């Protein structure tokens, strides 16, 4: 798998009802930190159920650039990483600029080698995305953090356990500090920690490596530092965002879809809102059936850290709101500029009033009209693909390469469920 930069388009003819069964893959936002965690040990780490995404390829190249041996087996969805000999403590800026998760190598490098250097990470443009929480945490561990013109220079002796209060429960910030704390001397307490399932997955992998962690999935994580960590063999948890995107696709087309390999607890925020909107959700072990035989109704969503409604499904849910009877409301409380995609939906005929950069009112139901629209990032791209499923005529999603960063074959999966969709 290579990194593609080609501008791609996705064409959809709307109006098909989705039916069938689809297997959900591993979560991007769990695979990337797990790969970074391999830097904490010189032993072999093997990660299964790795989604084949561009961001995973970027992390593969980034770890290789640091000196790790990385073998991505695309057939088995498995990556093997051995970071026995690290030669560089500075991930290549061109890779760091591509995704925010690249900053996750700084915590492990600092904890194991006492040094790291990085430019500020790039990634989807969703508003301000600082790394202050990470940097303040590193300082608390006793590291010297220098902010230079080109980025950050981190140096330290062995990190010292400490109490860290996070101003905001940052997702990647919690992961970075959690990884660093595992090799610190003494006890670290992280207060106001984030509790996303992907962070719990990372914590369990770290435990498998010999880390002593309690409080995972709560806002207070306690870590007893150890001198060294061993390798791991672990599996990436199912992607609640891929599952959520397909579940919303099933609901808006009034179809009936079974999603296999999904975890009920991770899906709870979406499940509640789907049911409130009139869709049916049924569970049988790790399979989720979504159907919407009747009308959809207006709802309100507030995007918040887990277990709040996932900000990454906010745009997809907006499409459902355009198909629902009444006045729906979105309050995006995680990012301060993640409603820019609404102008693309408006171009398709959606009736959306932006109150400010974080709040929108959507009136429905509206028959969307197919046209050419532009993906701005991973999740807004998925939103426009879903809009195309219910639009009249042909929708062309431009700059669809964003989707490859976060979804493994979304187009193929939707086509297998009956959508008229293909890359063009
Ligand atoms: N924030 C601060 N200070 C900080 C760090 C963050 O105020 O030091 C604020 C940000 O400004 C932002 C909010 O906190 O408004 C959320 O940022 P957070 O750091 O929690 O999110 P992230 O780590 O940048 C991860 C995911 C995102 C996902 C968010 C929220 C990864 C690699 N990325 O981002 O995923 O939207 O958490 O759950 O895990 C995606 O997959 O498409 C994606 C954008």
Coordinates of C-alpha atoms and ligand atoms in Angstrom, one line a residue:
X1 CA 0.0 0.0 0.0
X2 CA 1.3 3.4 -1.0
X3 CA 0.4 6.8 0.1
X4 CA -1.8 8.3 -2.6
X5 CA -2.1 12.0 -3.2
X6 CA -4.1 11.7 -6.4
X7 CA -7.3 13.7 -6.4
X8 CA -10.1 11.3 -6.4
X9 CA -13.9 11.5 -7.0
X10 CA -16.7 9.4 -5.7
X11 CA -19.9 9.2 -7.9
X12 CA -23.2 8.1 -6.4
X13 CA -26.6 7.9 -7.8
X14 CA -29.1 8.3 -5.0
X15 CA -32.2 6.4 -4.1
X16 CA -31.0 2.8 -3.5
X17 CA -32.1 1.2 -0.2
X18 CA -29.2 -0.4 1.7
X19 CA -29.6 -4.0 2.7
X20 CA -27.3 -6.7 3.8
X21 CA -24.5 -7.5 6.2
X22 CA -21.1 -5.9 6.5
X23 CA -18.0 -6.6 8.6
X24 CA -16.6 -3.6 10.5
X25 CA -12.8 -3.3 10.6
X26 CA -10.3 -2.1 13.2
X27 CA -10.4 1.5 14.4
X28 CA -7.9 4.0 13.0
X29 CA -7.8 6.0 16.2
X30 CA -6.9 2.9 18.1
X31 CA -4.4 1.4 15.6
X32 CA -2.3 4.6 15.4
X33 CA -1.5 5.0 19.2
X34 CA -1.0 1.2 19.5
X35 CA 1.7 1.5 16.7
X36 CA 3.3 4.4 18.5
X37 CA 3.4 2.4 21.7
X38 CA 5.8 0.0 20.1
X39 CA 8.5 2.6 20.5
X40 CA 8.3 2.0 24.3
X41 CA 10.1 -1.4 23.9
X42 CA 12.9 -3.0 22.0
X43 CA 10.9 -6.2 21.7
X44 CA 8.6 -7.3 18.9
X45 CA 5.1 -5.9 18.8
X46 CA 2.3 -7.5 16.7
X47 CA -0.9 -5.7 16.1
X48 CA -3.9 -7.5 14.4
X49 CA -7.1 -6.2 12.9
X50 CA -5.2 -3.2 11.5
X51 CA -7.4 -1.2 9.1
X52 CA -5.7 -0.6 5.7
X53 CA -5.8 3.2 5.7
X54 CA -3.5 5.9 4.5
X55 CA -2.9 7.1 8.1
X56 CA -1.7 3.6 9.0
X57 CA 0.7 3.8 6.1
X58 CA 1.9 7.2 7.2
X59 CA 2.6 5.9 10.7
X60 CA 4.4 2.9 9.2
X61 CA 6.7 5.2 7.3
X62 CA 7.2 7.5 10.2
X63 CA 8.2 4.6 12.5
X64 CA 10.6 3.4 9.8
X65 CA 12.1 6.8 9.5
X66 CA 12.9 6.7 13.2
X67 CA 14.7 3.4 12.7
X68 CA 12.1 0.9 13.6
X69 CA 11.5 -2.3 11.5
X70 CA 7.9 -2.3 10.4
X71 CA 6.2 -4.9 8.4
X72 CA 2.7 -4.2 7.3
X73 CA 1.0 -7.4 6.1
X74 CA -2.0 -6.0 4.1
X75 CA -3.4 -9.5 3.5
X76 CA -3.6 -10.3 7.2
X77 CA -4.4 -6.8 8.4
X78 CA -1.4 -7.1 10.7
X79 CA 1.6 -5.0 11.5
X80 CA 4.8 -6.1 13.2
X81 CA 7.0 -3.5 14.7
X82 CA 10.4 -3.8 16.2
X83 CA 11.9 -0.6 17.6
X84 CA 15.1 -2.2 18.9
X85 CA 17.4 0.4 17.4
X86 CA 16.1 3.9 17.1
X87 CA 18.3 6.2 15.1
X88 CA 16.3 9.4 15.0
X89 CA 14.2 11.2 17.5
X90 CA 12.6 13.5 15.0
X91 CA 9.7 12.2 12.9
X92 CA 10.0 13.6 9.3
X93 CA 8.1 16.9 9.2
X94 CA 6.3 16.0 5.9
X95 CA 4.7 13.0 7.7
X96 CA 3.9 14.9 10.9
X97 CA 2.2 17.5 8.8
X98 CA -0.2 14.8 7.4
X99 CA -1.9 13.7 10.6
X100 CA -2.3 14.6 14.2
X101 CA -1.6 11.1 15.5
X102 CA 2.0 11.5 14.4
X103 CA 2.6 13.5 17.6
X104 CA 1.9 10.3 19.6
X105 CA 5.5 9.3 19.0
X106 CA 6.8 12.1 21.2
X107 CA 5.6 10.6 24.5
X108 CA 7.2 7.2 24.0
X109 CA 10.5 8.7 22.6
X110 CA 10.8 11.0 25.5
X111 CA 10.0 8.3 28.1
X112 CA 12.4 5.7 26.6
X113 CA 15.2 7.8 25.2
X114 CA 14.9 11.2 26.9
X115 CA 14.5 13.2 23.7
X116 CA 12.2 14.0 20.9
X117 CA 11.7 16.8 18.5
X118 CA 8.7 17.5 16.3
X119 CA 6.9 20.2 14.3
X120 CA 3.3 20.9 15.5
X121 CA 1.2 18.1 14.0
X122 CA -1.1 18.6 11.0
X123 CA -4.3 16.7 10.2
X124 CA -7.9 17.5 9.5
X125 CA -8.7 21.2 9.9
X126 CA -11.5 21.3 12.4
X127 CA -10.6 24.5 14.3
X128 CA -7.8 24.9 16.8
X129 CA -5.9 21.7 17.6
X130 CA -3.1 22.6 20.1
X131 CA -0.9 20.1 21.9
X132 CA -0.6 22.2 25.1
X133 CA -2.0 19.5 27.2
X134 CA 0.8 17.1 26.1
X135 CA 3.5 19.8 26.5
X136 CA 2.3 20.8 30.0
X137 CA 2.2 17.1 31.0
X138 CA 5.8 16.5 29.7
X139 CA 7.0 19.5 31.8
X140 CA 5.3 18.1 34.8
X141 CA 7.2 14.8 34.3
X142 CA 10.4 16.9 34.6
X143 CA 11.2 17.3 30.9
X144 CA 12.5 20.5 29.3
X145 CA 10.2 21.6 26.6
X146 CA 11.5 24.2 24.3
X147 CA 9.2 25.8 21.8
X148 CA 11.3 26.8 18.8
X149 CA 10.4 28.4 15.5
X150 CA 10.0 25.0 13.8
X151 CA 8.3 23.2 16.6
X152 CA 9.1 21.5 19.9
X153 CA 12.3 20.2 21.4
X154 CA 11.9 17.8 24.3
X155 CA 14.7 16.6 26.6
X156 CA 14.8 14.8 29.9
X157 CA 16.4 12.3 32.1
X158 CA 14.2 9.6 33.4
X159 CA 10.7 11.0 33.6
X160 CA 9.4 11.5 37.2
X161 CA 5.9 10.3 38.1
X162 CA 3.6 13.3 39.0
X163 CA 0.0 14.4 39.2
X164 CA -1.2 15.9 35.9
X165 CA -4.4 17.9 35.6
X166 CA -5.5 18.2 32.0
X167 CA -7.3 21.4 31.2
X168 CA -9.2 19.6 28.5
X169 CA -9.7 15.8 28.3
X170 CA -7.7 15.7 25.0
X171 CA -7.9 12.3 23.2
X172 CA -4.4 12.1 21.8
X173 CA -3.1 14.2 24.8
X174 CA -4.3 11.5 27.2
X175 CA -2.7 8.8 25.1
X176 CA 0.7 10.6 24.8
X177 CA 0.9 11.2 28.6
X178 CA -0.4 7.7 29.4
X179 CA 2.4 6.1 27.3
X180 CA 5.0 8.4 28.8
X181 CA 3.8 7.6 32.4
X182 CA 4.4 3.9 31.9
X183 CA 8.2 4.3 31.9
X184 CA 8.3 7.2 34.5
X185 CA 9.8 6.6 37.9
X186 CA 7.0 6.4 40.5
X187 CA 3.3 7.0 40.3
X188 CA 1.5 9.3 37.8
X189 CA -2.1 10.4 38.2
X190 CA -3.8 11.9 35.2
X191 CA -6.9 13.9 36.2
X192 CA -9.6 14.9 33.7
X193 CA -8.3 12.2 31.4
X194 CA -10.3 11.3 28.2
X195 CA -12.2 8.1 28.3
X196 CA -12.7 7.1 24.6
X197 CA -12.8 3.4 23.9
X198 CA -9.6 3.8 21.8
X199 CA -7.7 5.1 24.9
X200 CA -8.9 2.0 26.9
X201 CA -7.7 -0.2 24.0
X202 CA -4.3 1.5 24.2
X203 CA -4.2 1.1 28.0
X204 CA -4.9 -2.6 27.7
X205 CA -2.1 -3.0 25.2
X206 CA 0.2 -1.2 27.6
X207 CA -0.9 -3.5 30.4
X208 CA -0.1 -6.4 28.1
X209 CA 3.4 -4.9 27.8
X210 CA 3.8 -4.9 31.6
X211 CA 2.5 -1.4 32.4
X212 CA 0.7 -1.0 35.7
X213 CA -2.4 1.1 35.0
X214 CA -5.7 1.6 36.8
X215 CA -8.7 3.8 36.0
X216 CA -8.8 3.2 32.3
X217 CA -12.1 4.5 30.9
X218 CA -12.5 7.0 33.8
X219 CA -11.4 10.6 34.2
X220 CA -8.7 9.5 36.7
X221 CA -6.0 7.2 35.4
X222 CA -3.2 6.1 37.7
X223 CA 0.0 4.6 36.4
X224 CA 2.8 3.0 38.5
X225 CA 5.9 3.4 36.3
X226 CA 8.1 0.4 35.5
X227 CA 11.7 0.2 34.3
X228 CA 11.0 -1.6 31.1
X229 CA 8.2 -2.8 28.9
X230 CA 8.0 -6.0 26.8
X231 CA 6.5 -6.5 23.4
X232 CA 2.8 -7.1 22.8
X233 CA 0.5 -9.1 20.6
X234 CA -2.8 -7.4 20.5
X235 CA -5.8 -6.6 18.3
X236 CA -7.3 -3.3 17.4
X237 CA -10.8 -2.7 18.6
X238 CA -13.7 -2.4 16.1
X239 CA -14.1 1.0 14.6
X240 CA -17.2 2.7 16.1
X241 CA -16.9 5.5 13.6
X242 CA -17.0 3.2 10.5
X243 CA -19.9 1.3 12.2
X244 CA -21.6 4.6 13.0
X245 CA -21.3 5.9 9.4
X246 CA -22.8 2.7 8.0
X247 CA -25.5 2.6 10.6
X248 CA -26.6 6.1 9.6
X249 CA -26.4 5.1 5.9
X250 CA -28.8 2.3 6.7
X251 CA -31.2 4.6 8.5
X252 CA -31.3 7.4 5.9
X253 CA -32.0 5.0 3.1
X254 CA -34.7 3.3 5.1
X255 CA -32.8 0.1 4.7
X256 CA -31.9 -2.8 6.9
X257 CA -28.2 -3.6 7.6
X258 CA -26.4 -5.8 10.0
X259 CA -23.0 -4.6 11.2
X260 CA -20.7 -7.4 12.4
X261 CA -17.8 -7.1 14.8
X262 CA -19.2 -4.0 16.7
X263 CA -19.1 -3.4 20.5
X264 CA -22.5 -2.4 22.0
X265 CA -21.1 -0.1 24.7
X266 CA -19.0 1.9 22.2
X267 CA -22.0 2.5 20.1
X268 CA -24.4 3.6 22.9
X269 CA -24.3 7.4 22.2
X270 CA -25.2 6.8 18.5
X271 CA -27.7 4.0 19.3
X272 CA -29.7 6.4 21.6
X273 CA -29.9 9.1 19.0
X274 CA -30.8 6.7 16.2
X275 CA -33.7 5.3 18.2
X276 CA -34.7 8.8 19.2
X277 CA -34.8 9.7 15.5
X278 CA -37.2 6.8 14.8
X279 CA -34.7 4.1 13.6
X280 CA -34.6 0.6 15.2
X281 CA -31.4 -0.8 16.6
X282 CA -31.2 -4.5 17.7
X283 CA -28.2 -6.2 19.2
X284 CA -27.1 -9.8 19.1
X285 CA -23.7 -10.2 20.7
X286 CA -21.3 -8.3 18.5
X287 CA -23.8 -7.7 15.7
X288 CA -25.9 -4.6 15.4
X289 CA -29.0 -4.5 13.2
X290 CA -30.2 -1.1 12.0
X291 CA -33.4 -0.5 10.2
X292 CA -35.7 2.4 9.6
X293 CA -39.0 1.3 8.1
X294 CA -40.9 4.4 9.1
X295 CA -40.3 8.2 9.1
X296 CA -37.3 9.8 10.8
X297 CA -37.8 12.6 13.3
X298 CA -35.9 15.7 14.3
X299 CA -33.4 15.4 17.2
X300 CA -30.7 17.4 18.9
X301 CA -27.1 16.2 19.2
X302 CA -24.3 17.7 21.2
X303 CA -20.8 16.5 20.2
X304 CA -18.8 15.9 23.4
X305 CA -15.9 13.7 24.6
X306 CA -16.9 10.1 25.1
X307 CA -19.5 9.0 26.3
X308 CA -20.9 12.1 24.6
X309 CA -22.0 12.0 21.0
X310 CA -18.9 11.4 18.9
X311 CA -17.8 14.6 17.0
X312 CA -16.6 12.3 14.2
X313 CA -20.2 11.3 13.5
X314 CA -21.6 14.7 13.8
X315 CA -21.5 15.5 10.1
X316 CA -22.9 12.1 9.1
X317 CA -25.8 12.6 11.5
X318 CA -26.5 16.0 9.9
X319 CA -27.5 14.1 6.8
X320 CA -30.0 12.1 8.8
X321 CA -31.4 15.4 10.1
X322 CA -32.0 16.6 6.6
X323 CA -34.2 13.6 6.1
X324 CA -36.0 13.9 9.4
X325 CA -39.4 15.6 10.1
X326 CA -39.0 18.9 12.0
X327 CA -36.2 21.1 13.3
X328 CA -33.0 19.4 14.4
X329 CA -30.2 21.1 16.2
X330 CA -26.4 20.4 16.3
X331 CA -24.1 21.7 19.0
X332 CA -20.5 20.8 18.2
X333 CA -18.7 21.2 21.5
X334 CA -15.4 19.5 20.8
X335 CA -14.0 21.4 17.9
X336 CA -14.6 25.1 17.3
X337 CA -14.8 24.9 13.5
X338 CA -16.3 21.6 12.4
X339 CA -19.5 22.7 10.7
X340 CA -17.8 24.0 7.5
X341 CA -19.2 21.0 5.5
X342 CA -22.8 22.4 6.0
X343 CA -22.2 24.8 3.1
X344 CA -21.7 21.7 0.8
X345 CA -24.9 20.2 2.1
X346 CA -26.6 23.5 1.5
X347 CA -25.5 23.3 -2.1
X348 CA -27.4 20.0 -2.3
X349 CA -30.5 21.8 -1.1
X350 CA -30.2 21.1 2.7
X351 CA -32.0 23.7 4.8
X352 CA -29.4 24.6 7.4
X353 CA -29.1 27.7 9.4
X354 CA -25.7 28.3 11.0
X355 CA -26.1 30.0 14.4
X356 CA -22.4 30.3 14.8
X357 CA -19.3 28.1 14.0
X358 CA -20.5 25.5 16.5
X359 CA -24.3 25.5 16.2
X360 CA -26.6 24.7 13.4
X361 CA -30.4 24.2 12.9
X362 CA -31.5 21.8 10.2
X363 CA -35.0 21.7 8.8
X364 CA -36.3 18.5 7.2
X365 CA -37.3 16.5 5.4
X366 CA -35.7 17.8 2.2
X367 CA -35.1 16.0 -1.1
X368 CA -31.4 16.6 -1.6
X369 CA -30.2 17.2 -5.2
X370 CA -27.1 15.6 -6.5
X371 CA -24.3 17.9 -7.5
X372 CA -20.5 18.2 -7.2
X373 CA -19.4 18.8 -3.6
X374 CA -16.1 18.9 -2.0
X375 CA -14.8 16.7 0.9
X376 CA -12.9 18.9 3.4
X377 CA -11.6 16.1 5.6
X378 CA -12.2 12.5 6.5
X379 CA -15.6 12.8 8.2
X380 CA -17.1 15.6 6.1
X381 CA -16.2 13.4 3.1
X382 CA -18.2 10.5 4.6
X383 CA -21.1 12.9 5.3
X384 CA -21.2 13.9 1.6
X385 CA -21.1 10.3 0.5
X386 CA -24.1 9.6 2.7
X387 CA -25.9 12.7 1.3
X388 CA -25.3 11.3 -2.2
X389 CA -27.1 8.0 -1.2
X390 CA -30.4 9.9 -0.6
X391 CA -30.0 12.7 -3.2
X392 CA -31.9 12.8 -6.5
X393 CA -29.6 12.1 -9.4
X394 CA -25.8 12.0 -9.4
X395 CA -23.6 13.4 -6.6
X396 CA -19.9 13.7 -7.2
X397 CA -17.7 14.0 -4.1
X398 CA -14.5 15.8 -5.1
X399 CA -11.2 15.5 -3.2
X400 CA -12.4 12.1 -2.0
X401 CA -8.9 11.0 -1.2
X402 CA -9.5 12.3 2.4
X403 CA -11.8 9.3 2.9
X404 CA -8.9 6.9 2.4
X405 CA -7.2 8.3 5.4
X406 CA -9.9 7.0 7.7
X407 CA -12.2 4.5 6.0
X408 CA -11.1 1.2 4.6
X409 CA -13.1 0.8 1.4
X410 CA -16.2 2.7 2.4
X411 CA -17.2 2.8 -1.3
X412 CA -16.9 -1.0 -1.7
X413 CA -18.8 -1.6 1.5
X414 CA -21.7 0.7 0.5
X415 CA -21.8 -0.9 -3.0
X416 CA -22.0 -4.4 -1.5
X417 CA -25.0 -3.2 0.5
X418 CA -26.7 -2.1 -2.7
X419 CA -25.6 1.5 -3.2
X420 CA -24.9 2.8 -6.7
X421 CA -21.5 4.2 -5.9
X422 CA -18.0 4.0 -7.4
X423 CA -14.7 5.8 -7.6
X424 CA -14.3 7.9 -10.7
Ligands
LIG1 N1 -7.6 20.8 23.0 C1 -7.2 21.8 23.8 N2 -5.9 21.7 24.3 C2 -5.1 20.7 23.9 C3 -5.6 19.7 23.1 C4 -6.9 19.8 22.6 O1 -7.9 22.7 24.1 O2 -4.0 20.7 24.4 C5 -9.0 20.9 22.4 C6 -8.9 21.1 20.9 O3 -8.7 22.5 20.5 C7 -10.2 20.5 20.4 C8 -10.6 19.5 21.5 O4 -9.7 19.8 22.6 O5 -11.2 21.6 20.4 C9 -10.4 18.1 21.1 O6 -9.1 17.7 20.8 P1 -8.5 16.3 21.2 O7 -7.0 16.6 21.5 O8 -9.3 15.7 22.2 O9 -8.7 15.5 19.9 P2 -7.5 15.0 18.9 O10 -6.7 14.2 19.8 O11 -7.0 16.1 18.2 C10 -8.8 12.8 18.4 C11 -9.1 12.0 17.1 C12 -10.1 12.8 16.3 C13 -11.4 13.0 17.1 C14 -11.1 13.7 18.5 C15 -12.2 13.7 19.4 C16 -7.1 10.8 16.7 C17 -5.9 10.6 15.9 N3 -7.9 11.8 16.4 O12 -8.3 14.1 17.9 O13 -10.4 12.0 15.2 O14 -12.3 13.8 16.4 O15 -10.0 13.0 19.1 O16 -12.6 12.5 19.7 O17 -7.4 10.0 17.6 C18 -10.9 11.6 12.9 O18 -10.7 10.4 13.1 O19 -11.4 12.0 11.8 C19 -10.6 12.6 13.9 C20 -10.5 13.9 13.6

